[in-house]
PDB file of C-alpha atoms in Angstrom:
ATOM      1  CA  MET A 486       7.747 -12.864   8.006  1.00  0.00           C
ATOM      2  CA  ALA A 487      10.802 -12.317  10.166  1.00  0.00           C
ATOM      3  CA  VAL A 488      11.317  -8.919  11.706  1.00  0.00           C
ATOM      4  CA  VAL A 489      14.611  -7.361  10.727  1.00  0.00           C
ATOM      5  CA  ARG A 490      16.134  -5.207  13.371  1.00  0.00           C
ATOM      6  CA  ASP A 491      18.248  -2.094  12.829  1.00  0.00           C
ATOM      7  CA  GLY A 492      19.899  -0.698  15.873  1.00  0.00           C
ATOM      8  CA  GLY A 493      17.147  -2.237  18.070  1.00  0.00           C
ATOM      9  CA  ARG A 494      14.301  -0.729  15.962  1.00  0.00           C
ATOM     10  CA  ASP A 495      11.868  -2.914  14.110  1.00  0.00           C
ATOM     11  CA  ARG A 496      12.248  -2.449  10.427  1.00  0.00           C
ATOM     12  CA  VAL A 497       8.909  -3.873   9.519  1.00  0.00           C
ATOM     13  CA  PRO A 498       6.157  -1.338  10.289  1.00  0.00           C
ATOM     14  CA  PRO A 499       2.887  -2.575  11.873  1.00  0.00           C
ATOM     15  CA  HIS A 500       0.111  -3.653   9.543  1.00  0.00           C
ATOM     16  CA  PRO A 501      -3.564  -3.830  10.462  1.00  0.00           C
ATOM     17  CA  ASP A 502      -5.602  -6.944   9.943  1.00  0.00           C
ATOM     18  CA  VAL A 503      -7.671  -6.184   6.822  1.00  0.00           C
ATOM     19  CA  ARG A 504     -10.761  -7.546   8.565  1.00  0.00           C
ATOM     20  CA  ASP A 505     -10.361  -4.764  11.156  1.00  0.00           C
ATOM     21  CA  VAL A 506     -10.236  -1.939   8.699  1.00  0.00           C
ATOM     22  CA  GLY A 507     -13.517  -0.272   7.973  1.00  0.00           C
ATOM     23  CA  LEU A 508     -14.734   0.525   4.469  1.00  0.00           C
ATOM     24  CA  GLN A 509     -14.727   4.269   5.313  1.00  0.00           C
ATOM     25  CA  ARG A 510     -11.000   4.213   6.043  1.00  0.00           C
ATOM     26  CA  VAL A 511     -10.297   2.296   2.828  1.00  0.00           C
ATOM     27  CA  LEU A 512     -12.326   4.672   0.712  1.00  0.00           C
ATOM     28  CA  GLU A 513     -10.604   7.674   2.339  1.00  0.00           C
ATOM     29  CA  ALA A 514      -7.269   6.123   1.374  1.00  0.00           C
ATOM     30  CA  LEU A 515      -8.302   5.468  -2.200  1.00  0.00           C
ATOM     31  CA  VAL A 516      -9.885   8.924  -2.746  1.00  0.00           C
ATOM     32  CA  ASP A 517      -6.446  10.410  -3.599  1.00  0.00           C
ATOM     33  CA  PRO A 518      -5.353   9.878  -7.221  1.00  0.00           C
ATOM     34  CA  VAL A 519      -1.654   9.398  -6.256  1.00  0.00           C
ATOM     35  CA  ARG A 520      -2.648   6.517  -3.898  1.00  0.00           C
ATOM     36  CA  ARG A 521      -4.831   5.009  -6.543  1.00  0.00           C
ATOM     37  CA  ARG A 522      -1.868   5.163  -8.922  1.00  0.00           C
ATOM     38  CA  ILE A 523       0.301   3.321  -6.358  1.00  0.00           C
ATOM     39  CA  VAL A 524      -2.317   0.614  -5.944  1.00  0.00           C
ATOM     40  CA  ALA A 525      -2.672   0.253  -9.781  1.00  0.00           C
ATOM     41  CA  ALA A 526       1.136   0.093 -10.243  1.00  0.00           C
ATOM     42  CA  LEU A 527       1.530  -2.626  -7.627  1.00  0.00           C
ATOM     43  CA  ASP A 528      -1.421  -4.549  -9.113  1.00  0.00           C
ATOM     44  CA  ALA A 529      -0.037  -4.272 -12.690  1.00  0.00           C
ATOM     45  CA  ALA A 530       3.441  -5.309 -11.640  1.00  0.00           C
ATOM     46  CA  GLY A 531       2.206  -8.467 -10.078  1.00  0.00           C
ATOM     47  CA  ALA A 532       5.260  -8.315  -7.817  1.00  0.00           C
ATOM     48  CA  ASP A 533       6.459  -6.335  -4.883  1.00  0.00           C
ATOM     49  CA  LEU A 534       8.010  -2.962  -5.739  1.00  0.00           C
ATOM     50  CA  SER A 535      10.248  -0.535  -3.905  1.00  0.00           C
ATOM     51  CA  CYS A 536       8.929   2.961  -3.283  1.00  0.00           C
ATOM     52  CA  GLY A 537      11.229   4.486  -5.829  1.00  0.00           C
ATOM     53  CA  ALA A 538      10.183   2.013  -8.555  1.00  0.00           C
ATOM     54  CA  ILE A 539       6.775   3.671  -8.875  1.00  0.00           C
ATOM     55  CA  ASP A 540       6.842   6.947 -10.839  1.00  0.00           C
ATOM     56  CA  LEU A 541       4.890   9.483  -8.832  1.00  0.00           C
ATOM     57  CA  PRO A 542       4.281  13.214  -9.515  1.00  0.00           C
ATOM     58  CA  VAL A 543       5.068  14.160  -5.926  1.00  0.00           C
ATOM     59  CA  SER A 544       8.094  14.737  -3.709  1.00  0.00           C
ATOM     60  CA  ARG A 545       9.696  11.844  -1.901  1.00  0.00           C
ATOM     61  CA  SER A 546       8.360  12.917   1.487  1.00  0.00           C
ATOM     62  CA  THR A 547       4.838  13.234   0.091  1.00  0.00           C
ATOM     63  CA  ALA A 548       5.162   9.812  -1.475  1.00  0.00           C
ATOM     64  CA  THR A 549       6.192   8.456   1.928  1.00  0.00           C
ATOM     65  CA  HIS A 550       3.007   9.885   3.356  1.00  0.00           C
ATOM     66  CA  HIS A 551       0.923   8.262   0.654  1.00  0.00           C
ATOM     67  CA  PHE A 552       2.494   4.834   1.231  1.00  0.00           C
ATOM     68  CA  HIS A 553       1.813   5.273   4.978  1.00  0.00           C
ATOM     69  CA  VAL A 554      -1.865   6.003   4.404  1.00  0.00           C
ATOM     70  CA  LEU A 555      -2.190   2.914   2.153  1.00  0.00           C
ATOM     71  CA  ARG A 556      -0.423   0.712   4.774  1.00  0.00           C
ATOM     72  CA  GLU A 557      -2.604   2.018   7.561  1.00  0.00           C
ATOM     73  CA  ALA A 558      -5.743   1.294   5.529  1.00  0.00           C
ATOM     74  CA  GLY A 559      -4.586  -2.290   4.992  1.00  0.00           C
ATOM     75  CA  LEU A 560      -3.987  -2.081   1.281  1.00  0.00           C
ATOM     76  CA  ILE A 561      -0.291  -2.646   1.174  1.00  0.00           C
ATOM     77  CA  ARG A 562       2.327  -4.505   3.188  1.00  0.00           C
ATOM     78  CA  GLN A 563       5.759  -2.908   3.605  1.00  0.00           C
ATOM     79  CA  TYR A 564       9.052  -4.618   4.514  1.00  0.00           C
ATOM     80  CA  TYR A 565      12.766  -4.004   3.911  1.00  0.00           C
ATOM     81  CA  VAL A 566      15.154  -5.762   1.596  1.00  0.00           C
ATOM     82  CA  GLY A 567      18.532  -4.243   2.452  1.00  0.00           C
ATOM     83  CA  THR A 568      17.889  -0.480   2.406  1.00  0.00           C
ATOM     84  CA  SER A 569      14.891  -0.624   0.082  1.00  0.00           C
ATOM     85  CA  ARG A 570      11.406  -0.431   1.464  1.00  0.00           C
ATOM     86  CA  MET A 571       9.344  -2.898  -0.517  1.00  0.00           C
ATOM     87  CA  ASN A 572       5.641  -2.688  -1.079  1.00  0.00           C
ATOM     88  CA  ALA A 573       3.171  -5.506  -1.696  1.00  0.00           C
ATOM     89  CA  LEU A 574      -0.480  -5.134  -2.597  1.00  0.00           C
ATOM     90  CA  ARG A 575      -2.540  -7.220  -0.209  1.00  0.00           C
ATOM     91  CA  ARG A 576      -4.929  -8.298  -2.898  1.00  0.00           C
ATOM     92  CA  GLU A 577      -5.874 -11.710  -1.731  1.00  0.00           C
ATOM     93  CA  GLU A 578      -6.600 -10.553   1.827  1.00  0.00           C
ATOM     94  CA  PHE A 579      -8.358  -7.450   0.557  1.00  0.00           C
ATOM     95  CA  ASP A 580     -10.512  -9.269  -2.034  1.00  0.00           C
ATOM     96  CA  ALA A 581     -11.692 -11.623   0.679  1.00  0.00           C
ATOM     97  CA  VAL A 582     -13.046  -8.690   2.762  1.00  0.00           C
ATOM     98  CA  PHE A 583     -14.023  -6.195   0.033  1.00  0.00           C
ATOM     99  CA  PRO A 584     -14.674  -8.238  -3.101  1.00  0.00           C
ATOM    100  CA  GLY A 585     -14.489  -6.313  -6.359  1.00  0.00           C
ATOM    101  CA  LEU A 586     -13.253  -3.030  -4.813  1.00  0.00           C
ATOM    102  CA  LEU A 587      -9.679  -3.311  -6.014  1.00  0.00           C
ATOM    103  CA  ASP A 588     -10.854  -4.422  -9.493  1.00  0.00           C
ATOM    104  CA  ALA A 589     -12.888  -1.212  -9.726  1.00  0.00           C
ATOM    105  CA  VAL A 590     -10.031   0.934  -8.553  1.00  0.00           C
ATOM    106  CA  THR A 591      -7.442  -0.605 -10.847  1.00  0.00           C
ATOM    107  CA  ALA A 592      -9.764  -0.678 -13.825  1.00  0.00           C
ATOM    108  CA  GLU A 593      -9.511   3.138 -14.017  1.00  0.00           C
ATOM    109  CA  HIS A 594      -5.785   2.849 -14.806  1.00  0.00           C
ATOM    110  CA  ALA A 595      -6.107  -0.056 -17.221  1.00  0.00           C
ATOM    111  CA  ARG A 596      -8.277   1.960 -19.687  1.00  0.00           C
ATOM    112  CA  PRO A 597      -6.437   3.442 -22.711  1.00  0.00           C
TER     113      PRO A 597
END
């Protein structure tokens, strides 16, 4: 993925290697229902979504914090398309390291 520069600043934030993220950090990221909702929305969409495309019951600044926590835990990848910050669930990478965990998390949101 090419790094897009904006005034000399990298516009693609750093992403940890999923293999280097411990289970404790992942579970702490997923303990919050808003973050689980983000993960479930990305999984259900089957495509990358902008931050604003996911309906969240929190302010924009709080949503930014939640996306940051998910990125730092290795669950999502973020990049820019124009001025939109896009989010991609790192399912394949994540399933290789923590098999079944995302299925369990997203199953909660798939129930009627």
